[in-house]
CSV table of C-alpha atoms and ligand atoms in Angstrom, one decimal:
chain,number,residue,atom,x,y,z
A,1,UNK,CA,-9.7,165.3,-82.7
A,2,UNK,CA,-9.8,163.5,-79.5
A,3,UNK,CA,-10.2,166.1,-76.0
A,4,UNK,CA,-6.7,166.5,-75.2
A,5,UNK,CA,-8.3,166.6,-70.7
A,6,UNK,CA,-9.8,163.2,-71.2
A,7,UNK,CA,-7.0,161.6,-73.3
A,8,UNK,CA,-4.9,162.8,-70.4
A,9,UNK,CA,-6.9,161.4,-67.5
A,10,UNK,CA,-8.1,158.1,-69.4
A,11,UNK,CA,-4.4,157.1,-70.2
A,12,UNK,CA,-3.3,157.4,-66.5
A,13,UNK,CA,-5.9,155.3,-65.0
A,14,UNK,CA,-7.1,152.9,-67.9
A,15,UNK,CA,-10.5,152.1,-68.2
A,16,UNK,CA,-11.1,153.6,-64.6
A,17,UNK,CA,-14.2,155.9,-66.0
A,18,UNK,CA,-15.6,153.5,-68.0
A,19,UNK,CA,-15.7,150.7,-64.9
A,20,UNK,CA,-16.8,153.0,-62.5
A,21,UNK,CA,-20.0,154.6,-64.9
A,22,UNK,CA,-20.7,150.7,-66.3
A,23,UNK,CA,-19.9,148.6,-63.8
A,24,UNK,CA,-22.7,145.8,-63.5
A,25,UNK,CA,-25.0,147.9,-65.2
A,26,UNK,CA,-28.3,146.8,-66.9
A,27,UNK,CA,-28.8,149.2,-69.6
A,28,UNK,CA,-32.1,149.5,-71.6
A,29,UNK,CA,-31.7,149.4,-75.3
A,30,UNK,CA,-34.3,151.1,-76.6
A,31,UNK,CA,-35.0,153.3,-80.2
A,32,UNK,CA,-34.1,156.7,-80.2
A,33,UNK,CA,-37.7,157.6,-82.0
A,34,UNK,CA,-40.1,155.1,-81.4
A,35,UNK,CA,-43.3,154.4,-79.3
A,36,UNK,CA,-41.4,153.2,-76.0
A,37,UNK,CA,-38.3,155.6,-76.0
A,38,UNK,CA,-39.7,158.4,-73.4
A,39,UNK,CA,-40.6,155.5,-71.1
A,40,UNK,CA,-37.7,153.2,-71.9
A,41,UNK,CA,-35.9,156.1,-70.7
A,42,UNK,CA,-37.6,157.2,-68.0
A,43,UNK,CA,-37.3,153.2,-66.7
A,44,UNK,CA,-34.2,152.9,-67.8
A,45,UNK,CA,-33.5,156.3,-64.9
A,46,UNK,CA,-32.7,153.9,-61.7
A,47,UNK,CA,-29.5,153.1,-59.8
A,48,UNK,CA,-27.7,150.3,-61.6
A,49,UNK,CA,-29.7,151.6,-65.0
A,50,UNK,CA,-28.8,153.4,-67.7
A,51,UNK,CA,-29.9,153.4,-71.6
A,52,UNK,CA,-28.5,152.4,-75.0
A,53,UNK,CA,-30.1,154.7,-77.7
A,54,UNK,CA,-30.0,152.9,-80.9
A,55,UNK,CA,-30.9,154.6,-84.6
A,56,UNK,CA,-30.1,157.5,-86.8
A,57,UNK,CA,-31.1,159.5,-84.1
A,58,UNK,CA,-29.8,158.2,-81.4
A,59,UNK,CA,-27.3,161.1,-80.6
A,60,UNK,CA,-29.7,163.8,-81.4
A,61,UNK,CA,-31.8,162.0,-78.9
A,62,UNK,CA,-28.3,161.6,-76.7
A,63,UNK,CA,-28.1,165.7,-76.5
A,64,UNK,CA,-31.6,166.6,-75.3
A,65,UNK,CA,-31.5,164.2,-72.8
A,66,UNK,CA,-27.9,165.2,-71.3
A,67,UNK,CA,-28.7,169.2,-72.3
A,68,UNK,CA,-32.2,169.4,-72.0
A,69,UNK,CA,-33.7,166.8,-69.5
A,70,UNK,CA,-30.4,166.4,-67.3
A,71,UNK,CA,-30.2,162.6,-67.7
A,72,UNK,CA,-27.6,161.5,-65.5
A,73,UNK,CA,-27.1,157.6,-65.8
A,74,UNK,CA,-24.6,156.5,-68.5
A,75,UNK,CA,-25.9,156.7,-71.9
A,76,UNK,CA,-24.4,154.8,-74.9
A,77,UNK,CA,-24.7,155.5,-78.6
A,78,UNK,CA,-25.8,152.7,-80.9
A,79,UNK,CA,-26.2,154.6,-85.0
A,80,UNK,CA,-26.7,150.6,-85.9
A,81,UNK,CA,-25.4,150.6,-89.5
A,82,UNK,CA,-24.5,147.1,-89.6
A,83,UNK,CA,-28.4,146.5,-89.1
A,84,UNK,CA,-30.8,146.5,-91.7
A,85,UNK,CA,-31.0,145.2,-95.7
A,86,UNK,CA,-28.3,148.2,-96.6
A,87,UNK,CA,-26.2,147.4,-93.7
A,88,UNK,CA,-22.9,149.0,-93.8
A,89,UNK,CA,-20.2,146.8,-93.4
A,90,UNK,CA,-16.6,146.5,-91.6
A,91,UNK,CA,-14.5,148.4,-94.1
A,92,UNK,CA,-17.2,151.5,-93.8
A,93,UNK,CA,-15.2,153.7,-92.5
A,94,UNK,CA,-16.3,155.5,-89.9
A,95,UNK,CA,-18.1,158.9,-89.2
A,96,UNK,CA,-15.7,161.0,-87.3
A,97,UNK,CA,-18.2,163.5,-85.9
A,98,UNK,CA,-20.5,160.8,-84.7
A,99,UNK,CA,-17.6,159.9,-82.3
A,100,UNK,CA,-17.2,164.1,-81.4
A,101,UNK,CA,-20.4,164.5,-80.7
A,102,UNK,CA,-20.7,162.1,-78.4
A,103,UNK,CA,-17.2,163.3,-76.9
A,104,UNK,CA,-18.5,166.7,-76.1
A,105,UNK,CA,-21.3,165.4,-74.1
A,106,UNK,CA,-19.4,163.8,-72.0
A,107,UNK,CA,-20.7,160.4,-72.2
A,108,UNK,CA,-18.5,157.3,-70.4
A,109,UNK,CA,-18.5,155.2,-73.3
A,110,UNK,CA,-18.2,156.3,-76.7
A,111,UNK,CA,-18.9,154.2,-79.9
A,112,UNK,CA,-18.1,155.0,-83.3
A,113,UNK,CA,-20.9,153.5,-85.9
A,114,UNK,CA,-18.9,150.4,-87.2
A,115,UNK,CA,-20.6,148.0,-89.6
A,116,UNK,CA,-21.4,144.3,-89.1
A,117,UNK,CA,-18.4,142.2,-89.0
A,118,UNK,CA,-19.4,138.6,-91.4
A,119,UNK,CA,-18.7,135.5,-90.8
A,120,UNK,CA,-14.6,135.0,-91.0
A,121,UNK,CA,-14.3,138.6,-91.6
A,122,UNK,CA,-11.0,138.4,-89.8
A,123,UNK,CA,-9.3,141.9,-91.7
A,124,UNK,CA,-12.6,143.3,-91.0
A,125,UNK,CA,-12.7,142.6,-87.4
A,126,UNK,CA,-8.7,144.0,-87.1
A,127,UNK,CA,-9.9,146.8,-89.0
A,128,UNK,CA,-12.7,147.9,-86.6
A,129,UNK,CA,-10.8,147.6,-83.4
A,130,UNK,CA,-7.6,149.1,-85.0
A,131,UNK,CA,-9.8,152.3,-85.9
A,132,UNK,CA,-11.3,152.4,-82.5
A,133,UNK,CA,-7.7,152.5,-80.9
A,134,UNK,CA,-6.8,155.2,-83.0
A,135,UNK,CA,-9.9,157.5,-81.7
A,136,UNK,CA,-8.7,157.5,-78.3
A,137,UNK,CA,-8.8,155.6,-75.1
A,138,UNK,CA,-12.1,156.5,-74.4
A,139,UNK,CA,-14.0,154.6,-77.3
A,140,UNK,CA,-15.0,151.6,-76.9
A,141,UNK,CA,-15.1,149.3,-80.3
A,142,UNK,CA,-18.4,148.3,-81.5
A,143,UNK,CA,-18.7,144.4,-82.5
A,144,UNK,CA,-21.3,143.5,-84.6
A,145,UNK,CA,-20.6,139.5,-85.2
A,146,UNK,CA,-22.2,136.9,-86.9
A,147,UNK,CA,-22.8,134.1,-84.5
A,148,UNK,CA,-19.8,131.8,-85.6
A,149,UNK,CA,-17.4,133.9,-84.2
A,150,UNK,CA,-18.1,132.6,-81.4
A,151,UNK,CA,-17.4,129.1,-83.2
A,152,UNK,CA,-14.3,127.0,-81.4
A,153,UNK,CA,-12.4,127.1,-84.9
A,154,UNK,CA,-13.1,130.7,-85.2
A,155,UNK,CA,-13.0,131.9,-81.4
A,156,UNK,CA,-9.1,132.3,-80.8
A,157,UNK,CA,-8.7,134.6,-83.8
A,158,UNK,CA,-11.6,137.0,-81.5
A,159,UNK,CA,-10.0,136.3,-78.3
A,160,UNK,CA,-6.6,137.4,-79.5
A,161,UNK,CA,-7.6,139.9,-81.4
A,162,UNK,CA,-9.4,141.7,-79.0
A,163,UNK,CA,-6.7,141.3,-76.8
A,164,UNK,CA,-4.0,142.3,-78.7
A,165,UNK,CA,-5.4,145.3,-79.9
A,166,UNK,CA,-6.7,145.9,-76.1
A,167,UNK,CA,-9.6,148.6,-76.8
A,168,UNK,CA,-12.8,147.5,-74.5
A,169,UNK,CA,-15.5,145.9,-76.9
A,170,UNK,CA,-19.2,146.2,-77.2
A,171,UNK,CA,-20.6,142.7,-78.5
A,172,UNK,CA,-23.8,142.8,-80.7
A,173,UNK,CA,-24.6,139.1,-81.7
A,174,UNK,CA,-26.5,138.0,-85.1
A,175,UNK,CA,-29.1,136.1,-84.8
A,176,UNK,CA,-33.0,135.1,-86.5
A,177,UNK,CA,-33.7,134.2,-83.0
A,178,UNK,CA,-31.7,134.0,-79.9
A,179,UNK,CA,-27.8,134.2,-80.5
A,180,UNK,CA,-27.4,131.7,-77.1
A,181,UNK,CA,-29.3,129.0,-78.4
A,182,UNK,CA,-26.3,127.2,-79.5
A,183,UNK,CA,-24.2,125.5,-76.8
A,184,UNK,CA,-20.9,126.8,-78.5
A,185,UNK,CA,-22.4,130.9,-78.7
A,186,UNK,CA,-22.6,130.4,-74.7
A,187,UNK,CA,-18.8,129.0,-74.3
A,188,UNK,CA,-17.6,131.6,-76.9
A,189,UNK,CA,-19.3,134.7,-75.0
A,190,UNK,CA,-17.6,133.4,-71.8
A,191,UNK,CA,-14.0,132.9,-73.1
A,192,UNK,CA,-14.6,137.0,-74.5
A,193,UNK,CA,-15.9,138.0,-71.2
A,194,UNK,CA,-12.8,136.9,-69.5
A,195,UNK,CA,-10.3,138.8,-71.6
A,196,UNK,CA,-8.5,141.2,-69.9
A,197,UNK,CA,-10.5,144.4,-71.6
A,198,UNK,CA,-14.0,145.6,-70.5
A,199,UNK,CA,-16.8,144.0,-72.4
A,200,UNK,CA,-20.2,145.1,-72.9
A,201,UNK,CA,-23.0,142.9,-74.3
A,202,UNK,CA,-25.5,144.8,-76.2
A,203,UNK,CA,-28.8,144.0,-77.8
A,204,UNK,CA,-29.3,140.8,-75.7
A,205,UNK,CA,-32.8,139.2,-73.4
A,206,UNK,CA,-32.4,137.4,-70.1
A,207,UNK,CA,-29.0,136.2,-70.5
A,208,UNK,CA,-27.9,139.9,-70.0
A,209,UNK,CA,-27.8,138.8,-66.5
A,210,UNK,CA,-26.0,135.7,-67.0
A,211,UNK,CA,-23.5,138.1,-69.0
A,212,UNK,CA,-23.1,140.5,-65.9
A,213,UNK,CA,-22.9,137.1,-63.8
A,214,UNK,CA,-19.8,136.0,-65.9
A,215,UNK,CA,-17.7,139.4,-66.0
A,216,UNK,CA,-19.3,141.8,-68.8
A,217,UNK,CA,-18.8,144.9,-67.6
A,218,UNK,CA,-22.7,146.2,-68.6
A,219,UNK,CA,-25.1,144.2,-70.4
A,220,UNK,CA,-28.3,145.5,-72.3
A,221,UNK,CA,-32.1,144.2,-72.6
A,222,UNK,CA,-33.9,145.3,-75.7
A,223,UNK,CA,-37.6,146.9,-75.1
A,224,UNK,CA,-38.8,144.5,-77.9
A,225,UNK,CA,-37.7,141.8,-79.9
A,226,UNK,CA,-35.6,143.5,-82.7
A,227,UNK,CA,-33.2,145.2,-80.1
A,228,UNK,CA,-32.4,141.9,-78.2
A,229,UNK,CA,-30.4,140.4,-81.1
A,230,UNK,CA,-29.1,141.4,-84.7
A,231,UNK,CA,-31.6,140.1,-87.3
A,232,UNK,CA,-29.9,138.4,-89.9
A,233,UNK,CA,-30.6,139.8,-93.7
A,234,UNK,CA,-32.9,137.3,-95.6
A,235,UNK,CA,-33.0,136.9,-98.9
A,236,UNK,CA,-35.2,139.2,-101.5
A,237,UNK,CA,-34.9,141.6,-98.4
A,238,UNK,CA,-35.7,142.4,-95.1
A,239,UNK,CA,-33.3,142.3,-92.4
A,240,UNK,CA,-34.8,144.7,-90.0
A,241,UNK,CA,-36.5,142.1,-88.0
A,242,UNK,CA,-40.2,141.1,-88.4
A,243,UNK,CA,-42.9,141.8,-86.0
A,244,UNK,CA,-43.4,139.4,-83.6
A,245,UNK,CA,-46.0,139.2,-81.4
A,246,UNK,CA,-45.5,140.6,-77.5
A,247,UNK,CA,-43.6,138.7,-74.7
A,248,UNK,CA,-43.0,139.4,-71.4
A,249,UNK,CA,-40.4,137.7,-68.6
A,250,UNK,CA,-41.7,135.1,-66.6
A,251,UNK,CA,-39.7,135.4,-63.5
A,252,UNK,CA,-40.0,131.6,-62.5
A,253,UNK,CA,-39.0,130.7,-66.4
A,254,UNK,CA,-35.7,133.5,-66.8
A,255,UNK,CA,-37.7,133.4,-70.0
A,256,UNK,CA,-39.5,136.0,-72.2
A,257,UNK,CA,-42.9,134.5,-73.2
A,258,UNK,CA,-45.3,135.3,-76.2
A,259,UNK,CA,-48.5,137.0,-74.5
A,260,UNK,CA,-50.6,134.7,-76.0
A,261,UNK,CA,-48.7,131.7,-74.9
A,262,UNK,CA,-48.9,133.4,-71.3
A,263,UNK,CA,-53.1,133.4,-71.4
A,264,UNK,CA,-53.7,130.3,-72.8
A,265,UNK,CA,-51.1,128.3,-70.7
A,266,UNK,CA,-52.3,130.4,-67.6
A,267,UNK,CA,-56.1,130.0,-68.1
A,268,UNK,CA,-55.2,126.4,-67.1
A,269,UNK,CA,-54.2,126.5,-64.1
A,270,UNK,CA,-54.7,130.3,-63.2
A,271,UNK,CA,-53.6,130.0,-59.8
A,272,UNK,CA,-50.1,128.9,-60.4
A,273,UNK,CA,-47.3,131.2,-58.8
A,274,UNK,CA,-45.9,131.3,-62.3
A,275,UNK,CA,-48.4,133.5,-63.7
A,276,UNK,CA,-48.5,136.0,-61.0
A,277,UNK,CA,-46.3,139.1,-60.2
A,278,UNK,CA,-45.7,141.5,-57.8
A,279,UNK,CA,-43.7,143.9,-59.5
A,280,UNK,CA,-44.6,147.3,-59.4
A,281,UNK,CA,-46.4,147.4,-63.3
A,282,UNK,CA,-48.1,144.3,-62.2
A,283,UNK,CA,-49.0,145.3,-58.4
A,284,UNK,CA,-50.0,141.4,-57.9
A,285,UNK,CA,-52.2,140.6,-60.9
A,286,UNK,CA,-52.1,138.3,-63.2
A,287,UNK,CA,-49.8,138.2,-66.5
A,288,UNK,CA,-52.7,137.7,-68.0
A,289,UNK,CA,-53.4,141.2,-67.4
A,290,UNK,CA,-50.7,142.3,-69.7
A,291,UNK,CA,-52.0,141.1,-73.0
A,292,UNK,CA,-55.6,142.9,-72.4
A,293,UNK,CA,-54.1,146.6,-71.5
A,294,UNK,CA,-54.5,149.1,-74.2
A,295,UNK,CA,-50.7,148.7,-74.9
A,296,UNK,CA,-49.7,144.9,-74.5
A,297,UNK,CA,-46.2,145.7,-75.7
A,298,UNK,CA,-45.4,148.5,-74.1
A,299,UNK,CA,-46.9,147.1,-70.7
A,300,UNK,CA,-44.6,143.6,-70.8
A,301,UNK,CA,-41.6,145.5,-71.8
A,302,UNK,CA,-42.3,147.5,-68.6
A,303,UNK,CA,-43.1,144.7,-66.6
A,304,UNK,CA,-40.1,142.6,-68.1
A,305,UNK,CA,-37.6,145.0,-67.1
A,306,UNK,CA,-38.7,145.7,-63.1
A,307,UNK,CA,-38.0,141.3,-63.5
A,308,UNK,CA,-34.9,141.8,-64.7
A,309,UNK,CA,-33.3,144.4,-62.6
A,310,UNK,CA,-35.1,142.4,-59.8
A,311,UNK,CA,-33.4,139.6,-61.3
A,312,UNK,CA,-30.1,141.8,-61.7
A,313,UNK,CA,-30.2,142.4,-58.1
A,314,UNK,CA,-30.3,139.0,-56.9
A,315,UNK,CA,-27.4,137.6,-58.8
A,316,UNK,CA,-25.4,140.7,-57.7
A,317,UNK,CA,-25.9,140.2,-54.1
A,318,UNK,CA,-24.5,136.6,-54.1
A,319,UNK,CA,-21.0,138.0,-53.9
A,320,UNK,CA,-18.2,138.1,-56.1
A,321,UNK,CA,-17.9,137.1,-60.0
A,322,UNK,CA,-17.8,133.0,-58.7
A,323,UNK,CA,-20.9,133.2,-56.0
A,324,UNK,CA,-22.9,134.8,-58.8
A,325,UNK,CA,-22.2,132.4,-61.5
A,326,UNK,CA,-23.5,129.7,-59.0
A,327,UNK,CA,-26.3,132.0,-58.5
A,328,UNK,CA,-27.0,132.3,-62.1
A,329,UNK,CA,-26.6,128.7,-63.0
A,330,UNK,CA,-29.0,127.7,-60.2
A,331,UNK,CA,-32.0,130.0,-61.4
A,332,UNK,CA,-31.3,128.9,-64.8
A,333,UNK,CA,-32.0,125.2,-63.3
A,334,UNK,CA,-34.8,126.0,-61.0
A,335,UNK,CA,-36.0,127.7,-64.6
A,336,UNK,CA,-35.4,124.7,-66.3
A,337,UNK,CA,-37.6,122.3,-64.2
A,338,UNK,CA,-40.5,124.9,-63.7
A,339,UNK,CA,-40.6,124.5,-67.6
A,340,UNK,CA,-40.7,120.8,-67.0
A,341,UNK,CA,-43.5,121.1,-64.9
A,342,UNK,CA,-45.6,123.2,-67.2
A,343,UNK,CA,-44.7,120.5,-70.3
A,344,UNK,CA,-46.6,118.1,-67.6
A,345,UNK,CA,-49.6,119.5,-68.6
A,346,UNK,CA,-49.8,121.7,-71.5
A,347,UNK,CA,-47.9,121.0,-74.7
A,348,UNK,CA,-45.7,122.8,-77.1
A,349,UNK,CA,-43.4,124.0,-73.8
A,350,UNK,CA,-39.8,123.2,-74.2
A,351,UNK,CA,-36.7,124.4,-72.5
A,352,UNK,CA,-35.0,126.9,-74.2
A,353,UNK,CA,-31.6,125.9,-75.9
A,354,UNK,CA,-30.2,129.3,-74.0
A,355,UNK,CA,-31.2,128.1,-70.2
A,356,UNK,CA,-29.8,124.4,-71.3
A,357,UNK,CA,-26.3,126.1,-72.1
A,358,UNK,CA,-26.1,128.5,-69.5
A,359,UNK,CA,-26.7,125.4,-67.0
A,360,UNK,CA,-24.4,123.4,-68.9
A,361,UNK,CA,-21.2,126.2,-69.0
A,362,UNK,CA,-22.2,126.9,-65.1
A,363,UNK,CA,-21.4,123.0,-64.0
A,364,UNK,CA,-18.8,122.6,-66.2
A,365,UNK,CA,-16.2,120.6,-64.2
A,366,UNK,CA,-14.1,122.9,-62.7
A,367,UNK,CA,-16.2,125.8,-62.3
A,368,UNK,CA,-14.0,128.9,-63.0
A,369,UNK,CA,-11.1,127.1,-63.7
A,370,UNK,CA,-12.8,125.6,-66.8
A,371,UNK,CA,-11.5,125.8,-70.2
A,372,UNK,CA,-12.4,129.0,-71.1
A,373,UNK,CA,-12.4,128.0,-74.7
A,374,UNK,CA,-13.8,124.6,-75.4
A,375,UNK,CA,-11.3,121.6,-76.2
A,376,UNK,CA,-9.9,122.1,-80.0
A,377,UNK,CA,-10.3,126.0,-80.5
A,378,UNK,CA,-6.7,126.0,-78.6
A,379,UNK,CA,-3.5,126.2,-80.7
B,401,LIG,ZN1,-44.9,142.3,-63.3
């Protein structure tokens, strides 16, 4: 049952509470019970911050920090059923308490715990942002897509559905690696971000800035690997992910970086501005420092997010939503030749597909007036 005070102030000034809480914000998505939460959330405790809890327990977790510890950035509620070898799936229908819960804490953005929307699961997409509308105007619909719809031939059937149905959308994107890494994922998330509802981008690395430099209302960098994407389920199981190895953000590179990879590239040319940061983790040491601390992974997720919101900070200054594309798509091209420099003289570095694309979609003739939606997906 939705509270009858915050259907009534939501409906007169649409969206307003949502904007105002989210607006630009870089939100750390962390597990609700795992080794990083307590300091993903106390990181995650900064102007322009704010946390995604993901997991069974995530609104458990949700109501000691609003009750107990008197967290005051905006929280959002990820339960993650579409994750997982026994994901649920679109037609699950959802838990109405889940949504309550959240509801009675007040939070800015509430999310009900849809399941994964497949590939051309076009009644099952209607059907998750039809269910959202009916919970109220203050829940925002939870999208977990496989990649292609963010195809051309698949992309209109998103754009207008999302728009038609007009609830504000929180985009999860499926993926064994990077979601970005094809040139039509970064188009696609573009045309979304410039329909006319607020649009969150959850579970998502670097580009999180790029998002917030295009439009998303709030974007969200995972502490570690799993949480910066959906892992696809593989067959005879899995599907939670596997268990990669560390990596940290190399400012110069808008890139997260295997730890390893980091020493053995750096202990060649140790000097290099690349490998050195001044962020408050790092205090001006060498990233070479972060693989050899007692907790590598924990230490480069910490150092990785003081980049980002450093990062976060830059792109916002440059102005308004065009100033910071070109802002965006120049440090993804500065990125793209200091990983050109390093390929001089160690090998196995290539430029990421993602930093390719976002360049690509920034110089895109005609800048904002670009397509939004490549030539072909239009009717
Ligand atoms: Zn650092």
């Amino acid at each position: 049952m939705a509270n009858p005070i915050t259907a009534i102030t939501t409906r007169s000034a649409p969206y307003s509470r949502l904007k105002t809480a989210l607006a630009d914000v870089l939100l750390v998505q962390a597990d609700a019970s795992g080794a990083h939460t307590e300091v993903a959330i106390e990181r995650s405790d900064r102007l322009g911050g704010g946390i995604v809890l993901t997991g069974a327990k995530a609104l458990q977790k949700a109501e000691h920090l609003v009750r107990e510890k008197k967290y005051e950035r905006p929280i959002l509620i990820d339960r993650a059923r579409y994750a997982g070898k026994n994901r649920a799936l679109a037609s699950h229908a959802f838990d109405s308490d889940w949504v309550a819960r959240q509801r009675a804490l007040g939070l800015p953005a509430l999310m009900p715990d849809a399941g994964y929307i497949g590939e051309r699961d076009y009644p099952g997409l209607r059907d998750v942002l039809e269910r959202t509308a009916d919970l109220g105007s203050d829940v925002v619909a939870l999208l977990p897509l496989h990649v292609s719809w963010l195809k051309q031939e698949n992309l209109r059937q998103l754009v207008d559905a999302v728009t038609d149905v007009g609830v504000p959308i929180a985009v999860a994107l499926e993926h064994k690696d990077d979601p970005l890494s094809a040139q039509y994922a970064v188009y696609g998330l573009v045309a979304l971000l410039q329909t006319p509802v607020p649009v969150l981008l959850l579970r998502c690395d670097t580009s999180s800035i790029g998002a917030l430099a295009y439009g998303a209302l709030a974007a969200a960098v995972g502490t570690h690997s799993a949480l910066r994407h959906i892992y696809p389920v593989v067959e005879g199981g899995g599907g939670g992910g596997r268990n990669p190895k560390p990596a940290a953000v190399v400012q110069r590179l808008l890139s997260y970086v295997h730890l390893d990879k980091i020493d053995l590239t750096a202990a060649m040319d140790p000097d290099h501005p690349d490998w050195h940061c001044s962020c408050d983790v790092c205090n001006g040491q060498s990233l070479m420092e972060l693989n050899s601390a007692p907790n590598p992974e924990q230490i480069a997720f910490l150092h990785s997010i003081e980049i980002l919101f450093r990062i976060r900070t830059g792109i916002l200054l440059a102005g308004g939503l065009a100033q910071r594309r070109a802002a965006w798509t120049a440090q993804c091209s500065s990125a793209q030749f200091n990983h050109m420099d390093i390929d001089n003289t160690v090998s196995a570095w290539e430029i990421p597909d993602y930093l390719n694309n976002w360049v690509k979609r920034g110089n895109d003739t005609g800048g904002l007036s670009a397509p939004a939606i490549p030539q072909g997906a239009r009717p």
